Short mmCIF file of C-alpha atoms in Angstrom, two decimals:
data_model
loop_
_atom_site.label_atom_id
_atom_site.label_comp_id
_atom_site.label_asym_id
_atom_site.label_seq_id
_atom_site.Cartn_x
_atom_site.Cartn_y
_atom_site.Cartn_z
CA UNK J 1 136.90 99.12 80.06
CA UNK J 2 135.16 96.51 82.03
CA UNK J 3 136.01 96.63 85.88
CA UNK J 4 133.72 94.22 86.89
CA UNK J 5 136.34 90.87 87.90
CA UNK J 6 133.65 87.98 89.30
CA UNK J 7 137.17 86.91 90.64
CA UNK J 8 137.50 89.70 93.16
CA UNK J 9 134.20 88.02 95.08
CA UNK J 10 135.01 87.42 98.38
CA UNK J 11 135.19 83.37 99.19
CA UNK J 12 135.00 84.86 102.90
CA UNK J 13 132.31 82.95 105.07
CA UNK J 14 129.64 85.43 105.04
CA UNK J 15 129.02 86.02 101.80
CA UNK J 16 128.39 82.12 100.38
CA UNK J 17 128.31 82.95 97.13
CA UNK J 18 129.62 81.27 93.61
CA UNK J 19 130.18 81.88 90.26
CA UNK J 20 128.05 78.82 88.24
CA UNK J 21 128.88 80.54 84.74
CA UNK J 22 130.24 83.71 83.66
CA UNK J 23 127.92 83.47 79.76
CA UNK J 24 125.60 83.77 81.02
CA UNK J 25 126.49 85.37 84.29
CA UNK J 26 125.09 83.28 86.81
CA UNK J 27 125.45 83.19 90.66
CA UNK J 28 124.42 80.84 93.43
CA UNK J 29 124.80 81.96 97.35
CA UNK J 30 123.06 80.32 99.96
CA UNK J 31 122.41 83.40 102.04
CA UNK J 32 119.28 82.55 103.51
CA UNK J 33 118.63 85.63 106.30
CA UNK J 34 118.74 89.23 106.05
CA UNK J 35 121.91 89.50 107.37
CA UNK J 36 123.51 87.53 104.41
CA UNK J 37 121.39 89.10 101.77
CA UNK J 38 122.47 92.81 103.12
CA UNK J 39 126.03 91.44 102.65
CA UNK J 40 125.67 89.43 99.75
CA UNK J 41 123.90 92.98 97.80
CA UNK J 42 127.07 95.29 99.22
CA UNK J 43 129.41 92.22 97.66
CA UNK J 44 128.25 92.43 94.15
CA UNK J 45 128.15 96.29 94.14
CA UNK J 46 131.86 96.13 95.34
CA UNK J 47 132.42 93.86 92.02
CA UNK J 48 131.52 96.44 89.90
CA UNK J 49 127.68 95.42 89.91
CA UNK J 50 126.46 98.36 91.50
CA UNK J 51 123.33 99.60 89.50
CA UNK J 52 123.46 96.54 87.95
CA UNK J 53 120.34 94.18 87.62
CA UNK J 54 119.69 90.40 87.93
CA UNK J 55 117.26 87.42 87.53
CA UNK J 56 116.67 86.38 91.23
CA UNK J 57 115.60 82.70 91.89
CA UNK J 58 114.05 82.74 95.56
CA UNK J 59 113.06 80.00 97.22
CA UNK J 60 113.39 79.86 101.14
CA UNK J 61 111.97 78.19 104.16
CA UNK J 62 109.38 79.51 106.12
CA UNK J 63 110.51 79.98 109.04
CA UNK J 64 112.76 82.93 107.41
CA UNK J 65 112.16 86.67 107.07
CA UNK J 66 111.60 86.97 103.87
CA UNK J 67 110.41 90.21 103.50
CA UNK J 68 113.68 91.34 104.83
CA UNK J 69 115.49 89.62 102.20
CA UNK J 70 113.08 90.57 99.50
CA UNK J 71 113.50 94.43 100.87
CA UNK J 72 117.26 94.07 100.16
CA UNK J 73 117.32 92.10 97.26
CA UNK J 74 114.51 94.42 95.64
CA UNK J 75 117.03 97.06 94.48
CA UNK J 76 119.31 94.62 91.88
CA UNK J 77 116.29 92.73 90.63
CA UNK J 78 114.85 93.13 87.24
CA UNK J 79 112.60 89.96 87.49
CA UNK J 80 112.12 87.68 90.33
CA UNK J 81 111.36 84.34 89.83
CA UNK J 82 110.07 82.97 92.99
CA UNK J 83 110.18 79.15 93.55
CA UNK J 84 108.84 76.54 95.76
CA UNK J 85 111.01 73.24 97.13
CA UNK J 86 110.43 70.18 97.87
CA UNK J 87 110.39 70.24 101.01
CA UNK J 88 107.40 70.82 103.02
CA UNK J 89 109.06 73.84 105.89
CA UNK J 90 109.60 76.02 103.00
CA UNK J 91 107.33 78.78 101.27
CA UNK J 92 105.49 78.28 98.21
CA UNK J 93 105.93 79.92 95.28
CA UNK J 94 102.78 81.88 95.82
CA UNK J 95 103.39 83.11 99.21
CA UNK J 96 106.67 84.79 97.88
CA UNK J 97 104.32 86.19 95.15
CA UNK J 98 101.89 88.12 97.25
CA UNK J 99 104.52 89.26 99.73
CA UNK J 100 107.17 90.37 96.85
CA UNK J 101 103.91 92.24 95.21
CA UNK J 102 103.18 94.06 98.31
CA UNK J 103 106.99 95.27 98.42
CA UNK J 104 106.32 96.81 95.03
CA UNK J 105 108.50 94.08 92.59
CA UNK J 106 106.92 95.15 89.19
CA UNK J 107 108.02 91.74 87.49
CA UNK J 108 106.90 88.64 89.37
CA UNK J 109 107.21 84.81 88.20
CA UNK J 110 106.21 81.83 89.86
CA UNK J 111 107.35 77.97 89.46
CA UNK J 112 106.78 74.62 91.21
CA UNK J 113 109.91 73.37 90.69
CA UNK J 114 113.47 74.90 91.03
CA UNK J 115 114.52 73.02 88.05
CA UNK J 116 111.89 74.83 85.88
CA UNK J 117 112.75 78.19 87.25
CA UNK J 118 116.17 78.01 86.14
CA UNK J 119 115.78 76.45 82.92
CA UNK J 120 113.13 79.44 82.41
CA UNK J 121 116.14 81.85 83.42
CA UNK J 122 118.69 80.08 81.51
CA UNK J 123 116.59 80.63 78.37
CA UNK J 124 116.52 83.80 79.20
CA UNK J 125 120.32 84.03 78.76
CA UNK J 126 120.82 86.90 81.38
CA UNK J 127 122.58 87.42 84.64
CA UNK J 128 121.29 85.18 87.17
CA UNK J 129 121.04 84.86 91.31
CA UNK J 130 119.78 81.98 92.72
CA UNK J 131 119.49 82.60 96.16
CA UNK J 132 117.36 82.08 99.75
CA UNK J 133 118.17 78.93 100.87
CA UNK J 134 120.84 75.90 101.43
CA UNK J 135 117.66 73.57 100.08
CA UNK J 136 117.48 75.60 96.57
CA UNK J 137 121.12 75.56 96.08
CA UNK J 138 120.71 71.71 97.31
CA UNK J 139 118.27 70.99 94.38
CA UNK J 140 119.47 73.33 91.87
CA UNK J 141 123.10 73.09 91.93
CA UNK J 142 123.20 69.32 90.26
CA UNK J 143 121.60 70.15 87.41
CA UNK J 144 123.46 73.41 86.87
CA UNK J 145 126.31 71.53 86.63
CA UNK J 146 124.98 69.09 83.71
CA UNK J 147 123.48 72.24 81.61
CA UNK J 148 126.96 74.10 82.16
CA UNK J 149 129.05 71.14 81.58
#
């Protein structure tokens, strides 16, 4: 049988995180330091996602530690599609590249725009994360909800 139950995720503060579509599986938290992406990992392994691994949109500001939250986030991630924002305080697509290539992430893609990073993952039709900042959620999230609808 299937244990996993996406219902089961904690709605407690610390672990942001929300359940966009379950076909194909895909997640949005706005964890956006290490802290929340430790706790955010531990949460979906207590779901029944333990071994289990994802599409990870990153995009996050930089004046974050991301290679903290690429060091946790590492272990769930089959491909991570890193992202920039438009916003000028955050890191560009590139930047995550190098860094996440450095940590050893064997399959790497890069994207302008949040919108074409998701649309490249929901083509993909696997489990998703989109995760690393309130400003990715901010820009992603809207148009989520017109594909899903």
């Amino acid at each position: 049988g299937d244990h996993r139950d996406l219902h089961s995720f904690p709605t407690r503060r610390s672990s942001d995180l929300q359940l966009l579509s379950q076909n194909p599986l895909i997640i949005i938290d706005v964890a956006h330091n290490p802290n929340a992406f430790q706790t955010f990992v531990e949460t979906t392994s207590f779901c029944g996602y333990k071994n289990f691994k994802w599409n990870v949109i990153f995009g996050a500001m930089s004046d974050k530690d991301i290679k903290s939250m690429l060091m946790f986030i590492k272990p769930i991630t089959e491909e991570l599609i890193a992202t920039s924002l438009r916003i000028d305080r955050a890191f560009k697509s590139s930047q995550v590249k190098q860094l996440a290539e450095n940590l050893g992430f064997r399959k790497i893609k890069t994207f302008d725009y949040s919108l074409d990073a998701f649309n490249y993952c929901y083509k993909k039709n696997e489990p998703t994360i989109i995760i690393g900042s309130f400003y990715l959620a901010g820009e992603i999230l809207p148009i989520i909800k017109n594909i899903l609808n």
